[in-house]
Every structure is written in structure tokens, then in C-alpha cells.
């Protein structure tokens, strides 16, 4: 893809199992909470679509668009490209992310939600890179831990390419 080589890393079937397990936990925890799912675009759109369709109780869904990556590297600053127009005051918020790497994006967003008066802010991520994590917020729902390598597919891109791929691929250089 572009100038880089990638190899198959996580098959869609395994991703679906992770999504199913998160959805089961949410169906137990959030049944009476009417949660507001806030999907962090762009990367989380596929995960969010698979996850939220498995939620069996009242809920709302909205989107924010944030960007911290350029190419295969984090820039350590988070740009907000599209903001939120829902009222989060008093709500149970579930932030839906594709992957937590340094944690900078989520840390920022959690703070923002709390400042805006959210009653509780929970974090759901399909993937987590423990070796890159620099923050200490709690992750309520996590699909799986992965090593500190750059990946694409299932919503995640490399400079805009590869979001459509059903499986996840890892960079081999
Ligand atoms: P963080 O702020 O936790 O360092 O980074 C979070 C965001 O960076 C993720 O939502 C995702 O968009 C992007 N990101 C982190 N690691 C990867 C990766 O391995 N591949 C891709 N495509 N994006 C990543
Ligand atoms: Mg993301």
C-alpha cells in the first residue's frame, strides 16, 4: 500500500468475536443508561457500526472528528475537525475508538466531555497498544492488546488508504 508493505495480522472473524464480547458487556452495564455513543472519526466508523448494531437498549449515537496521526506517526497534538452538537450534560457518554495508542486523543476528549457536564464518561476501544500508552484513564471496554506496530484495515488507514479492508494488516516495512 503506497510505499509500505503490510502482512495479515487479525482476521475479521477474530475482530467480530472481540466486538461481540464488548457488546455483551455493554448490554449488561448500560441497559438502563440510555448512553450517548460518541464515535471518534474517522478510524472508528467500521468498529462502531458493528458494535452499536449489537446494542439492544435505548441509546443515541453521534460523532466527533479528531486527528492526531500523519502517515504512520502520531503528532502528539489533537486537532478537532468536526465538533459535537449534542448536549452531553448529565449523560452517560461512551467514547468509541478504533485504537488507543499514546492515549493523548482519548485523554483530551474525556476531559472535554467532563467539562461539558457529562455524568460519566466510559471508553470503548477495539485495540490497545499497552507499550505506547502514556496516560492513566480507565478503559471500560477493550477488544484486544496489540504490539506497538502500525496497522491498517477495518476502518484504520495509512494516509487515507485501506479503511475498507475487512481484516487488519500490520506493517512489515
Ligand atoms: P493516540 O492519541 O492514542 O496516540 O492515538 C489515537 C489515534 O491514532 C487512533 O484513534 C488512530 O486514529 C491513530 N492510530 C494509532 N495507532 C494507529 C495505527 O497503528 N494505525 C492507524 N492507522 N492509526 C493509528
Ligand atoms: Mg481513531
mmCIF file of C-alpha atoms and ligand atoms in Angstrom:
data_model
loop_
_atom_site.group_PDB
_atom_site.id
_atom_site.type_symbol
_atom_site.label_atom_id
_atom_site.label_comp_id
_atom_site.label_asym_id
_atom_site.label_seq_id
_atom_site.Cartn_x
_atom_site.Cartn_y
_atom_site.Cartn_z
ATOM 1 C CA UNK A 1 0.000 0.000 0.000
ATOM 2 C CA UNK A 2 1.566 3.289 -1.120
ATOM 3 C CA UNK A 3 5.271 2.753 -0.341
ATOM 4 C CA UNK A 4 4.897 0.307 2.596
ATOM 5 C CA UNK A 5 4.463 -3.471 2.905
ATOM 6 C CA UNK A 6 1.786 -4.975 5.151
ATOM 7 C CA UNK A 7 1.006 -8.552 6.240
ATOM 8 C CA UNK A 8 -2.249 -10.096 7.513
ATOM 9 C CA UNK A 9 -2.428 -9.652 11.286
ATOM 10 C CA UNK A 10 -6.004 -10.060 12.658
ATOM 11 C CA UNK A 11 -8.738 -11.762 10.669
ATOM 12 C CA UNK A 12 -12.226 -10.274 10.553
ATOM 13 C CA UNK A 13 -13.671 -13.281 12.387
ATOM 14 C CA UNK A 14 -11.455 -12.571 15.380
ATOM 15 C CA UNK A 15 -12.394 -8.888 15.275
ATOM 16 C CA UNK A 16 -16.072 -9.860 15.294
ATOM 17 C CA UNK A 17 -15.511 -12.023 18.383
ATOM 18 C CA UNK A 18 -13.933 -9.048 20.160
ATOM 19 C CA UNK A 19 -16.819 -6.793 19.108
ATOM 20 C CA UNK A 20 -19.346 -9.380 20.315
ATOM 21 C CA UNK A 21 -17.692 -9.612 23.704
ATOM 22 C CA UNK A 22 -17.675 -5.817 24.154
ATOM 23 C CA UNK A 23 -21.329 -5.644 23.074
ATOM 24 C CA UNK A 24 -22.272 -8.319 25.629
ATOM 25 C CA UNK A 25 -20.642 -6.320 28.427
ATOM 26 C CA UNK A 26 -22.358 -3.125 27.278
ATOM 27 C CA UNK A 27 -25.746 -4.820 27.083
ATOM 28 C CA UNK A 28 -25.333 -5.723 30.766
ATOM 29 C CA UNK A 29 -23.782 -2.473 32.042
ATOM 30 C CA UNK A 30 -25.663 0.135 30.058
ATOM 31 C CA UNK A 31 -29.164 -1.329 29.732
ATOM 32 C CA UNK A 32 -30.893 1.464 31.702
ATOM 33 C CA UNK A 33 -28.488 4.297 30.974
ATOM 34 C CA UNK A 34 -29.635 5.497 27.556
ATOM 35 C CA UNK A 35 -25.956 6.033 26.679
ATOM 36 C CA UNK A 36 -24.759 8.544 24.128
ATOM 37 C CA UNK A 37 -22.202 6.761 21.953
ATOM 38 C CA UNK A 38 -19.695 9.241 20.577
ATOM 39 C CA UNK A 39 -17.769 7.730 17.710
ATOM 40 C CA UNK A 40 -14.311 9.159 17.093
ATOM 41 C CA UNK A 41 -13.971 9.562 13.336
ATOM 42 C CA UNK A 42 -12.508 8.577 11.036
ATOM 43 C CA UNK A 43 -10.966 5.288 12.136
ATOM 44 C CA UNK A 44 -13.733 4.011 14.429
ATOM 45 C CA UNK A 45 -16.544 4.067 11.865
ATOM 46 C CA UNK A 46 -16.463 0.353 10.987
ATOM 47 C CA UNK A 47 -15.993 -0.848 14.573
ATOM 48 C CA UNK A 48 -18.754 1.492 15.761
ATOM 49 C CA UNK A 49 -21.166 0.253 13.091
ATOM 50 C CA UNK A 50 -20.577 -3.384 14.096
ATOM 51 C CA UNK A 51 -20.674 -2.620 17.826
ATOM 52 C CA UNK A 52 -23.641 -0.285 18.109
ATOM 53 C CA UNK A 53 -25.833 -2.540 15.971
ATOM 54 C CA UNK A 54 -25.368 -5.171 18.686
ATOM 55 C CA UNK A 55 -26.586 -2.836 21.448
ATOM 56 C CA UNK A 56 -30.088 -3.904 22.440
ATOM 57 C CA UNK A 57 -31.319 -0.967 24.560
ATOM 58 C CA UNK A 58 -32.134 2.718 24.141
ATOM 59 C CA UNK A 59 -29.136 4.767 23.051
ATOM 60 C CA UNK A 60 -28.075 7.698 20.903
ATOM 61 C CA UNK A 61 -25.134 7.915 18.564
ATOM 62 C CA UNK A 62 -23.107 10.903 17.489
ATOM 63 C CA UNK A 63 -19.702 11.673 16.032
ATOM 64 C CA UNK A 64 -16.629 13.808 16.548
ATOM 65 C CA UNK A 65 -13.793 14.036 14.098
ATOM 66 C CA UNK A 66 -10.296 14.200 15.548
ATOM 67 C CA UNK A 67 -6.904 13.791 14.010
ATOM 68 C CA UNK A 68 -3.502 13.140 15.576
ATOM 69 C CA UNK A 69 -1.713 10.922 13.054
ATOM 70 C CA UNK A 70 0.184 11.858 9.943
ATOM 71 C CA UNK A 71 1.352 8.898 7.888
ATOM 72 C CA UNK A 72 2.449 6.233 10.409
ATOM 73 C CA UNK A 73 3.377 8.600 13.287
ATOM 74 C CA UNK A 74 1.469 10.461 15.998
ATOM 75 C CA UNK A 75 1.944 14.238 16.047
ATOM 76 C CA UNK A 76 1.183 14.387 19.817
ATOM 77 C CA UNK A 77 -1.350 17.129 19.231
ATOM 78 C CA UNK A 78 -5.042 16.518 18.647
ATOM 79 C CA UNK A 79 -6.901 18.564 16.063
ATOM 80 C CA UNK A 80 -10.677 18.772 16.267
ATOM 81 C CA UNK A 81 -12.019 18.742 12.720
ATOM 82 C CA UNK A 82 -15.729 18.330 13.464
ATOM 83 C CA UNK A 83 -17.119 19.062 16.937
ATOM 84 C CA UNK A 84 -20.092 17.695 18.819
ATOM 85 C CA UNK A 85 -23.533 19.274 18.591
ATOM 86 C CA UNK A 86 -25.317 17.101 21.204
ATOM 87 C CA UNK A 87 -25.839 18.148 24.813
ATOM 88 C CA UNK A 88 -23.755 15.789 26.978
ATOM 89 C CA UNK A 89 -24.890 17.347 30.267
ATOM 90 C CA UNK A 90 -25.869 14.617 32.758
ATOM 91 C CA UNK A 91 -25.449 11.836 30.181
ATOM 92 C CA UNK A 92 -23.569 8.554 30.213
ATOM 93 C CA UNK A 93 -21.080 9.000 27.406
ATOM 94 C CA UNK A 94 -19.346 6.088 25.698
ATOM 95 C CA UNK A 95 -16.424 7.209 23.558
ATOM 96 C CA UNK A 96 -15.904 4.712 20.754
ATOM 97 C CA UNK A 97 -12.343 4.495 19.412
ATOM 98 C CA UNK A 98 -10.669 2.154 16.939
ATOM 99 C CA UNK A 99 -7.342 2.099 18.736
ATOM 100 C CA UNK A 100 -5.687 3.689 21.762
ATOM 101 C CA UNK A 101 -2.004 4.280 21.245
ATOM 102 C CA UNK A 102 -0.392 7.054 23.363
ATOM 103 C CA UNK A 103 -3.849 7.803 24.793
ATOM 104 C CA UNK A 104 -3.474 11.531 24.076
ATOM 105 C CA UNK A 105 -6.594 11.720 21.896
ATOM 106 C CA UNK A 106 -8.833 9.979 24.431
ATOM 107 C CA UNK A 107 -7.386 11.805 27.431
ATOM 108 C CA UNK A 108 -8.213 15.116 25.741
ATOM 109 C CA UNK A 109 -11.686 14.011 24.767
ATOM 110 C CA UNK A 110 -12.549 12.583 28.215
ATOM 111 C CA UNK A 111 -11.590 15.915 29.814
ATOM 112 C CA UNK A 112 -13.687 17.819 27.311
ATOM 113 C CA UNK A 113 -16.759 15.646 27.984
ATOM 114 C CA UNK A 114 -16.385 16.088 31.748
ATOM 115 C CA UNK A 115 -16.013 19.867 31.311
ATOM 116 C CA UNK A 116 -19.216 19.814 29.273
ATOM 117 C CA UNK A 117 -21.035 18.225 32.242
ATOM 118 C CA UNK A 118 -21.204 14.518 31.316
ATOM 119 C CA UNK A 119 -22.366 12.377 34.267
ATOM 120 C CA UNK A 120 -19.935 9.590 33.372
ATOM 121 C CA UNK A 121 -17.509 9.029 30.536
ATOM 122 C CA UNK A 122 -16.666 5.478 29.506
ATOM 123 C CA UNK A 123 -14.133 4.472 26.892
ATOM 124 C CA UNK A 124 -14.514 1.630 24.399
ATOM 125 C CA UNK A 125 -11.672 0.697 22.107
ATOM 126 C CA UNK A 126 -11.261 -2.240 19.780
ATOM 127 C CA UNK A 127 -7.468 -2.226 20.039
ATOM 128 C CA UNK A 128 -4.949 -1.079 22.642
ATOM 129 C CA UNK A 129 -1.165 -0.665 22.422
ATOM 130 C CA UNK A 130 -0.008 -1.049 26.051
ATOM 131 C CA UNK A 131 3.628 -0.284 25.188
ATOM 132 C CA UNK A 132 2.737 3.122 23.728
ATOM 133 C CA UNK A 133 0.196 4.198 26.379
ATOM 134 C CA UNK A 134 1.269 7.336 28.292
ATOM 135 C CA UNK A 135 -1.911 8.172 30.221
ATOM 136 C CA UNK A 136 -3.783 6.551 33.115
ATOM 137 C CA UNK A 137 -7.503 6.765 32.334
ATOM 138 C CA UNK A 138 -9.611 3.640 32.711
ATOM 139 C CA UNK A 139 -10.652 1.752 29.578
ATOM 140 C CA UNK A 140 -14.034 0.202 30.349
ATOM 141 C CA UNK A 141 -14.324 -1.844 27.151
ATOM 142 C CA UNK A 142 -11.338 -3.237 25.268
ATOM 143 C CA UNK A 143 -11.196 -5.689 22.380
ATOM 144 C CA UNK A 144 -7.545 -6.738 22.442
ATOM 145 C CA UNK A 145 -3.978 -5.671 23.188
ATOM 146 C CA UNK A 146 -1.578 -5.459 20.258
ATOM 147 C CA UNK A 147 2.158 -4.751 19.945
ATOM 148 C CA UNK A 148 3.450 -1.286 19.148
ATOM 149 C CA UNK A 149 3.339 -1.685 15.338
ATOM 150 C CA UNK A 150 1.442 0.359 12.768
ATOM 151 C CA UNK A 151 -1.693 -1.364 11.459
ATOM 152 C CA UNK A 152 -4.321 -0.747 8.762
ATOM 153 C CA UNK A 153 -7.737 -2.135 7.819
ATOM 154 C CA UNK A 154 -11.180 -2.425 9.451
ATOM 155 C CA UNK A 155 -11.520 1.377 9.445
ATOM 156 C CA UNK A 156 -7.863 2.214 10.091
ATOM 157 C CA UNK A 157 -5.916 3.921 7.326
ATOM 158 C CA UNK A 158 -2.455 4.584 6.051
ATOM 159 C CA UNK A 159 -2.608 8.111 4.611
ATOM 160 C CA UNK A 160 -6.243 7.590 3.680
ATOM 161 C CA UNK A 161 -5.861 4.124 2.164
ATOM 162 C CA UNK A 162 -7.003 0.751 3.490
ATOM 163 C CA UNK A 163 -10.036 1.627 5.631
ATOM 164 C CA UNK A 164 -12.225 -0.681 3.561
ATOM 165 C CA UNK A 165 -10.219 -3.846 4.253
ATOM 166 C CA UNK A 166 -12.182 -6.402 6.328
ATOM 167 C CA UNK A 167 -9.076 -7.768 8.074
ATOM 168 C CA UNK A 168 -6.308 -5.902 9.906
ATOM 169 C CA UNK A 169 -2.790 -5.812 8.471
ATOM 170 C CA UNK A 170 0.493 -4.975 10.183
ATOM 171 C CA UNK A 171 3.356 -3.020 8.693
ATOM 172 C CA UNK A 172 6.397 -5.105 7.751
ATOM 173 C CA UNK A 173 8.303 -2.147 6.162
HETATM 174 P P1 LIG B 1 -3.357 8.242 20.433
HETATM 175 O O1 LIG B 1 -3.848 9.640 20.669
HETATM 176 O O2 LIG B 1 -3.895 7.243 21.449
HETATM 177 O O3 LIG B 1 -1.863 8.179 20.353
HETATM 178 O O4 LIG B 1 -3.799 7.816 19.003
HETATM 179 C C1 LIG B 1 -5.057 7.544 18.728
HETATM 180 C C2 LIG B 1 -5.378 7.623 17.246
HETATM 181 O O5 LIG B 1 -4.214 7.471 16.415
HETATM 182 C C3 LIG B 1 -6.270 6.482 16.891
HETATM 183 O O6 LIG B 1 -7.595 6.831 17.042
HETATM 184 C C4 LIG B 1 -5.923 6.225 15.450
HETATM 185 O O7 LIG B 1 -6.718 7.055 14.662
HETATM 186 C C5 LIG B 1 -4.490 6.616 15.341
HETATM 187 N N1 LIG B 1 -3.619 5.421 15.414
HETATM 188 C C6 LIG B 1 -2.927 4.952 16.479
HETATM 189 N N2 LIG B 1 -2.250 3.833 16.167
HETATM 190 C C7 LIG B 1 -2.544 3.561 14.870
HETATM 191 C C8 LIG B 1 -2.158 2.508 13.964
HETATM 192 O O8 LIG B 1 -1.412 1.567 14.265
HETATM 193 N N3 LIG B 1 -2.689 2.566 12.715
HETATM 194 C C9 LIG B 1 -3.528 3.579 12.318
HETATM 195 N N4 LIG B 1 -3.978 3.531 11.079
HETATM 196 N N5 LIG B 1 -3.898 4.590 13.137
HETATM 197 C C10 LIG B 1 -3.417 4.565 14.401
HETATM 198 MG MG1 LIG B 2 -9.155 6.878 15.908
#
